[in-house]
CSV table of C-alpha atoms and ligand atoms in Angstrom, one decimal:
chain,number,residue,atom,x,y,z
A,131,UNK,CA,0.0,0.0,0.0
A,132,UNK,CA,1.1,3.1,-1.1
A,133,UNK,CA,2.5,5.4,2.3
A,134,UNK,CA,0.4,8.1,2.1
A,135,UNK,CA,-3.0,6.1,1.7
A,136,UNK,CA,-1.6,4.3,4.4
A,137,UNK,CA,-1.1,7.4,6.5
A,138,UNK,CA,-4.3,8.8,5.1
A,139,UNK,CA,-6.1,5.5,7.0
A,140,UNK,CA,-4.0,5.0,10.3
A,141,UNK,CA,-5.2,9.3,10.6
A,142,UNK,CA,-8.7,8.4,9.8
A,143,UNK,CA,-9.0,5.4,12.6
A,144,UNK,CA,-7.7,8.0,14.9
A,145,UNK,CA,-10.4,10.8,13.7
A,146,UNK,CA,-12.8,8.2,14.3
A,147,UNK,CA,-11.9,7.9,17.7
A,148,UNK,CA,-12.0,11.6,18.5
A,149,UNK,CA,-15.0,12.0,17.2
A,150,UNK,CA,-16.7,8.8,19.4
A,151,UNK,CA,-15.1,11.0,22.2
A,152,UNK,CA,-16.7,13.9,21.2
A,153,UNK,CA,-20.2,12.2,20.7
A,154,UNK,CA,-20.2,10.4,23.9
A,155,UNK,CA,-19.1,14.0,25.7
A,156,UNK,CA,-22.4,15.8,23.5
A,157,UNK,CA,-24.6,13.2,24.7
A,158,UNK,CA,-24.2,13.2,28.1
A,159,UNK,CA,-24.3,17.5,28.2
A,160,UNK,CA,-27.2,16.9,26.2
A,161,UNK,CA,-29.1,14.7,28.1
A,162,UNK,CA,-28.2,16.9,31.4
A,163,UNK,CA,-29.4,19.7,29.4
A,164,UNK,CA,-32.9,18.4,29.0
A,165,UNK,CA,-33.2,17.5,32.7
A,166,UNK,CA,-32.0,20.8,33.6
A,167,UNK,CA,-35.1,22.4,30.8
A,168,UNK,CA,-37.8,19.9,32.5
A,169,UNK,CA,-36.5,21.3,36.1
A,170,UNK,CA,-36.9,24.5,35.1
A,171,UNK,CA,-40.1,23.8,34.3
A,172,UNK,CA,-41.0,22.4,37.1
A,173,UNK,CA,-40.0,25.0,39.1
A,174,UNK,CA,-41.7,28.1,37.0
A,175,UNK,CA,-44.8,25.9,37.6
A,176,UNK,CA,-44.2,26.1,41.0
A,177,UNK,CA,-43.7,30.0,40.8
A,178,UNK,CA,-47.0,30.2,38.6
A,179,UNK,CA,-48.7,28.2,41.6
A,180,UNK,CA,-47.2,30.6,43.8
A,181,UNK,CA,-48.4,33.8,42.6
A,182,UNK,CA,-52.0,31.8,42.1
A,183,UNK,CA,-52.1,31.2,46.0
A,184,UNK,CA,-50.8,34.8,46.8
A,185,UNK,CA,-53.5,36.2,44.8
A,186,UNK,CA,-56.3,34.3,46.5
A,187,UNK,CA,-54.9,35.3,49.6
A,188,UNK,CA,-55.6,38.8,48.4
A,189,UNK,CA,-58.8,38.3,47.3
A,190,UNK,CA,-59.9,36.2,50.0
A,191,UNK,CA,-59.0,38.9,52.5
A,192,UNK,CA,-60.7,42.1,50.2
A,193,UNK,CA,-64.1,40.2,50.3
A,194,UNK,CA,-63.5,39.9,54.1
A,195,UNK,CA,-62.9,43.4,54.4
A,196,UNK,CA,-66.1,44.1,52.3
A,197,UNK,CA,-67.9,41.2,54.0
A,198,UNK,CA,-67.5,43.4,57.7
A,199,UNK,CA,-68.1,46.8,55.8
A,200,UNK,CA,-71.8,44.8,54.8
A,201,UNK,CA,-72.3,43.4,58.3
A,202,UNK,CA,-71.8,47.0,59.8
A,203,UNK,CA,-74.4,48.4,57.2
A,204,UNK,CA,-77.3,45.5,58.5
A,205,UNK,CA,-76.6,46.6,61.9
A,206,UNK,CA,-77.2,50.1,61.0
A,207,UNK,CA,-80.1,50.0,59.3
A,208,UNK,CA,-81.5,47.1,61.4
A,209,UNK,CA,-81.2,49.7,64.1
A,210,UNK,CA,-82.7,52.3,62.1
A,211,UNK,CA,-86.1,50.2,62.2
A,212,UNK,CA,-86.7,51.3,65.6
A,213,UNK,CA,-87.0,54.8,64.4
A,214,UNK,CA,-89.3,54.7,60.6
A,215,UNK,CA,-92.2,57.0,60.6
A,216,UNK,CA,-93.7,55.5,57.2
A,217,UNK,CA,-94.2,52.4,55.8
A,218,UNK,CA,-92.4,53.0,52.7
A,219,UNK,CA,-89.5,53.7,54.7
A,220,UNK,CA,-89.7,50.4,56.7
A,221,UNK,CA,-90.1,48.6,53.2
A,222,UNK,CA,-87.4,50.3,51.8
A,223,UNK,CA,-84.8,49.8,55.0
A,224,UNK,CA,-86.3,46.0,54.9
A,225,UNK,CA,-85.7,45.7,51.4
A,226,UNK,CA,-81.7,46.8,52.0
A,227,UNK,CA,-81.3,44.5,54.8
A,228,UNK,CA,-82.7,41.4,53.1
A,229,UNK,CA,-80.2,42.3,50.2
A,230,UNK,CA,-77.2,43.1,52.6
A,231,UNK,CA,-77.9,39.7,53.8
A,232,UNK,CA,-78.4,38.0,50.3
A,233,UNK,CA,-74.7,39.6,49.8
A,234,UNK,CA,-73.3,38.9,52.9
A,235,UNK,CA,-74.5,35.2,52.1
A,236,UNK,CA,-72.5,35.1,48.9
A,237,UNK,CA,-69.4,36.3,49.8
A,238,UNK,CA,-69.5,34.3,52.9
A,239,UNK,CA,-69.4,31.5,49.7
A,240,UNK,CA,-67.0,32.7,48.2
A,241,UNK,CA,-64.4,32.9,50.8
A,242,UNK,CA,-65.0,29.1,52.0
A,243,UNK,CA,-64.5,28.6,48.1
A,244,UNK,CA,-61.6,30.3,47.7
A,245,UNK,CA,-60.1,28.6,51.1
A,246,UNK,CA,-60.9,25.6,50.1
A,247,UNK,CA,-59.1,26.0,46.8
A,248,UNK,CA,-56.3,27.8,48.3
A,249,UNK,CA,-55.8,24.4,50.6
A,250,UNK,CA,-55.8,21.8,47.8
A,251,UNK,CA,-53.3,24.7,46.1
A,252,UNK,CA,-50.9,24.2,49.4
A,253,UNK,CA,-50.9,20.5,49.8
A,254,UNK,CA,-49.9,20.2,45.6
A,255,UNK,CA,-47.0,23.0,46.6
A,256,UNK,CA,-46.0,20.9,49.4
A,257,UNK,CA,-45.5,17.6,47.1
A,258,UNK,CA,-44.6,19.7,44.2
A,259,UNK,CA,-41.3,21.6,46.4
A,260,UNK,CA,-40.3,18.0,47.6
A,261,UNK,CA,-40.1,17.1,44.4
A,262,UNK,CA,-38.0,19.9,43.3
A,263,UNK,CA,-35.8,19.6,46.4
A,264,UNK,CA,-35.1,16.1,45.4
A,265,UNK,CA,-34.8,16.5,41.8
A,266,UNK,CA,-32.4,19.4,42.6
A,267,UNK,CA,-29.9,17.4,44.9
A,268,UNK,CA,-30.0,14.7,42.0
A,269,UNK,CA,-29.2,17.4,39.0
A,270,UNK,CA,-26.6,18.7,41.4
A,271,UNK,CA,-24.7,15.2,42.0
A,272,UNK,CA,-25.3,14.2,38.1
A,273,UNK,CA,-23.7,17.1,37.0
A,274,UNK,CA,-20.9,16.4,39.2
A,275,UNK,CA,-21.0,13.0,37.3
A,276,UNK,CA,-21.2,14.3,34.2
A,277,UNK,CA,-18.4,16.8,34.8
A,278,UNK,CA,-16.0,14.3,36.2
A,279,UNK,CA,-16.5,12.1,33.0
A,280,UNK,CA,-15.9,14.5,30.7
A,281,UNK,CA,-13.0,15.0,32.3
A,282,UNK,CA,-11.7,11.9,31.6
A,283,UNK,CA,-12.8,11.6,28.1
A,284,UNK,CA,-11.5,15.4,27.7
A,285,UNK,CA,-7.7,13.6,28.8
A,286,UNK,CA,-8.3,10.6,26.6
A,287,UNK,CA,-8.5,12.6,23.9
A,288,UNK,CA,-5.8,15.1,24.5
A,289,UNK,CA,-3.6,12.7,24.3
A,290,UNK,CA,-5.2,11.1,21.1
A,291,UNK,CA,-4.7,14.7,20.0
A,292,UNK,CA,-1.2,14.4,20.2
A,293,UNK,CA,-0.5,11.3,18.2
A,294,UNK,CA,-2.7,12.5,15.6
A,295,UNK,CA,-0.9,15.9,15.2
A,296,UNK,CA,2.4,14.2,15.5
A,297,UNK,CA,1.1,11.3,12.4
A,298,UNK,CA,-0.2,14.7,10.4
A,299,UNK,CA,2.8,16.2,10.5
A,300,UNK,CA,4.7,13.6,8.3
A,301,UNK,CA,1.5,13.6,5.7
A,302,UNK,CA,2.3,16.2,2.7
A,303,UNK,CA,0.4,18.9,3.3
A,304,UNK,CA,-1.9,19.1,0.1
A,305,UNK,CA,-3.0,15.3,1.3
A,306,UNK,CA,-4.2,16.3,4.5
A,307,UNK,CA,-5.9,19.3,3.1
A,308,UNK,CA,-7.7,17.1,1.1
A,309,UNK,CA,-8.6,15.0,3.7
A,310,UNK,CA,-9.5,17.3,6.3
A,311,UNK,CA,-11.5,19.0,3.7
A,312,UNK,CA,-13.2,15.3,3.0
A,313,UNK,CA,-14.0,14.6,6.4
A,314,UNK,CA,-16.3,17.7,7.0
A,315,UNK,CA,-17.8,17.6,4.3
A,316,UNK,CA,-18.5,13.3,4.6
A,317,UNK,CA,-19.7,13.2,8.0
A,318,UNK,CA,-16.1,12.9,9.5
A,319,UNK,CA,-15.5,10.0,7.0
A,320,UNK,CA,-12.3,11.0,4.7
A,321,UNK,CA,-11.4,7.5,3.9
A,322,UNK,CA,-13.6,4.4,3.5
A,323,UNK,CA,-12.6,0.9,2.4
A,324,UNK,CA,-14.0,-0.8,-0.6
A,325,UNK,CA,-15.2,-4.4,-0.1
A,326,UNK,CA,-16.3,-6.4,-3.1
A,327,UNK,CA,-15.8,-3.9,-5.4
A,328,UNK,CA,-18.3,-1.4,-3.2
A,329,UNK,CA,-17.2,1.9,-1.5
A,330,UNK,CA,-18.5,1.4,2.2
A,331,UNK,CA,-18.7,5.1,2.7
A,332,UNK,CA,-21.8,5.5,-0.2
A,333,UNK,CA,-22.0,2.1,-1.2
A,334,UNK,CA,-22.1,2.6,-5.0
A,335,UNK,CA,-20.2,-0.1,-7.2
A,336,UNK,CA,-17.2,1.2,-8.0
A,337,UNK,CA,-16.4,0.4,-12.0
A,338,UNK,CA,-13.8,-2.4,-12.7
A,339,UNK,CA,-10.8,-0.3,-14.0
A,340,UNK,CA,-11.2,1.7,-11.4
A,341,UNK,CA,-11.2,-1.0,-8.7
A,342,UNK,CA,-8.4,-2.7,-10.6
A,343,UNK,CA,-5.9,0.7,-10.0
A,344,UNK,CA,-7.5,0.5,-6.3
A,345,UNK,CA,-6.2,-2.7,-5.7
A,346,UNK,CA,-2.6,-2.2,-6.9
A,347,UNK,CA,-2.8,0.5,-4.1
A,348,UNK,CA,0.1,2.8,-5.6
A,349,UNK,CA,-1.4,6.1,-5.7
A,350,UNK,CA,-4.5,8.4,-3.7
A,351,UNK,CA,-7.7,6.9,-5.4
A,352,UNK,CA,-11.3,8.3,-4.7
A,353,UNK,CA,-15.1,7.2,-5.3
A,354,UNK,CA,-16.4,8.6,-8.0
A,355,UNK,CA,-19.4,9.0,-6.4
A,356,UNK,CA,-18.9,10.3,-2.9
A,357,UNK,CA,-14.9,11.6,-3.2
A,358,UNK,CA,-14.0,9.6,-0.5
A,359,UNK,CA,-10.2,8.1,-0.5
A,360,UNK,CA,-10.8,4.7,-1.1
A,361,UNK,CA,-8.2,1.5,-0.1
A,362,UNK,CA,-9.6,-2.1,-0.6
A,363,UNK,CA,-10.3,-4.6,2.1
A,364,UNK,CA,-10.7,-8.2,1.6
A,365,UNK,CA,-14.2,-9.4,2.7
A,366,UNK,CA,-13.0,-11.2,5.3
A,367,UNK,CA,-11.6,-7.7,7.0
A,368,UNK,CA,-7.7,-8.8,7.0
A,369,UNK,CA,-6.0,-6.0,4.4
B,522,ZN,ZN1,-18.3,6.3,-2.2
């Protein structure tokens, strides 16, 4: 096999390698990042629930206010009663009371509703902050994780790094070019091997001349369909 292809392929297992590095260090962060978006969540939910309770709370204490202010006009006018000259007065004050009362009746309602709702509201905050407490404390402890194994992988590949600069640095420079160029554009795939006469970067047949100058190995050959470097390997996988 001609040095350079040979070069060319020894770089491209190591490429490989990086970029299985790389992957497995963008899944992980990814991963985290989606637990991090679903805690977020969670917790603006809890915010939202929050501000829902506060503002009963507010509510519940302006009908109470008004509720007194009604009580206070009953009592007035119940003892106005003792004072009416006419009877359409004594309708009239009756008339008020009855509705004061009707009133007083319905916000009487309301507040026991809005209590009642405001104490189911509670009880889901109550789960709903143990959750988060616990879903906090494991984030926390899988980031760590996450951190400390990307740490590793970070210093497997660093040194990786190095023998692949040291290897590029005896490939002529318009090789690598090429390849580099190859490999982003290919999906980090410069050089592929052709089995049974098929590139196993595209899989398209590769015509016969073609595979025959392949096989003699003596100079950089490409698919004519996807570009990629090719170098043949016997089906069984031995070069
Ligand atoms: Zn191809």
């Amino acid at each position: 096999m001609n040095k350079e292809i040979k070069q060319l392929t020894e770089l491209q297992v190591i490429d490989l390698e990086i970029a299985k590095l790389d992957a497995e260090i963008n899944a992980e962060e990814a991963e985290l990042l989606k637990r991090e978006k679903s805690f977020d969540e969670r917790q603006a939910s809890v915010e939202l629930l929050q501000a829902k309770i506060d503002a009963a709370e507010t509510q519940r204490r302006e009908l109470e206010a008004a509720l007194a202010d009604e009580l206070s006009r009953i009592k007035e006018r119940q003892s106005k009663m003792m004072q009416v000259q006419t009877n359409r007065e004594y309708q009239s004050l009756l008339k008020e009371i009855e509705d004061g009362k009707k009133s007083v009746k319905e916000k009487e309602e309301e507040v026991v509703r809005i209590m009642e709702e405001a104490e189911a509201n509670a009880k889901i905050m109550a789960e709903q902050e143990s959750f988060i407490q616990e879903e906090k404390k494991a984030l926390s402890e899988e980031m760590a994780e996450v951190q400390k194994h990307a740490e590793q992988i970070e210093g497997k590949k660093a040194k990786i790094v190095v023998k692949r600069e040291a290897m590029a640095k005896d490939i002529k420079t318009a090789a690598l070019r090429k390849y580099d160029m190859l490999r982003t554009r290919r999906n980090g795939k410069a050089v592929v091997a052709v089995t049974n006469g098929v590139c196993q970067g595209c899989f398209m047949s590769i015509p016969p001349q073609h595979f025959n100058d392949i096989l003699k190995g003596d100079r950089i050959l490409n698919c004519p369909t996807c570009q990629r470097i090719l170098f043949h390997l016997e089906e069984s996988g031995a070069e």
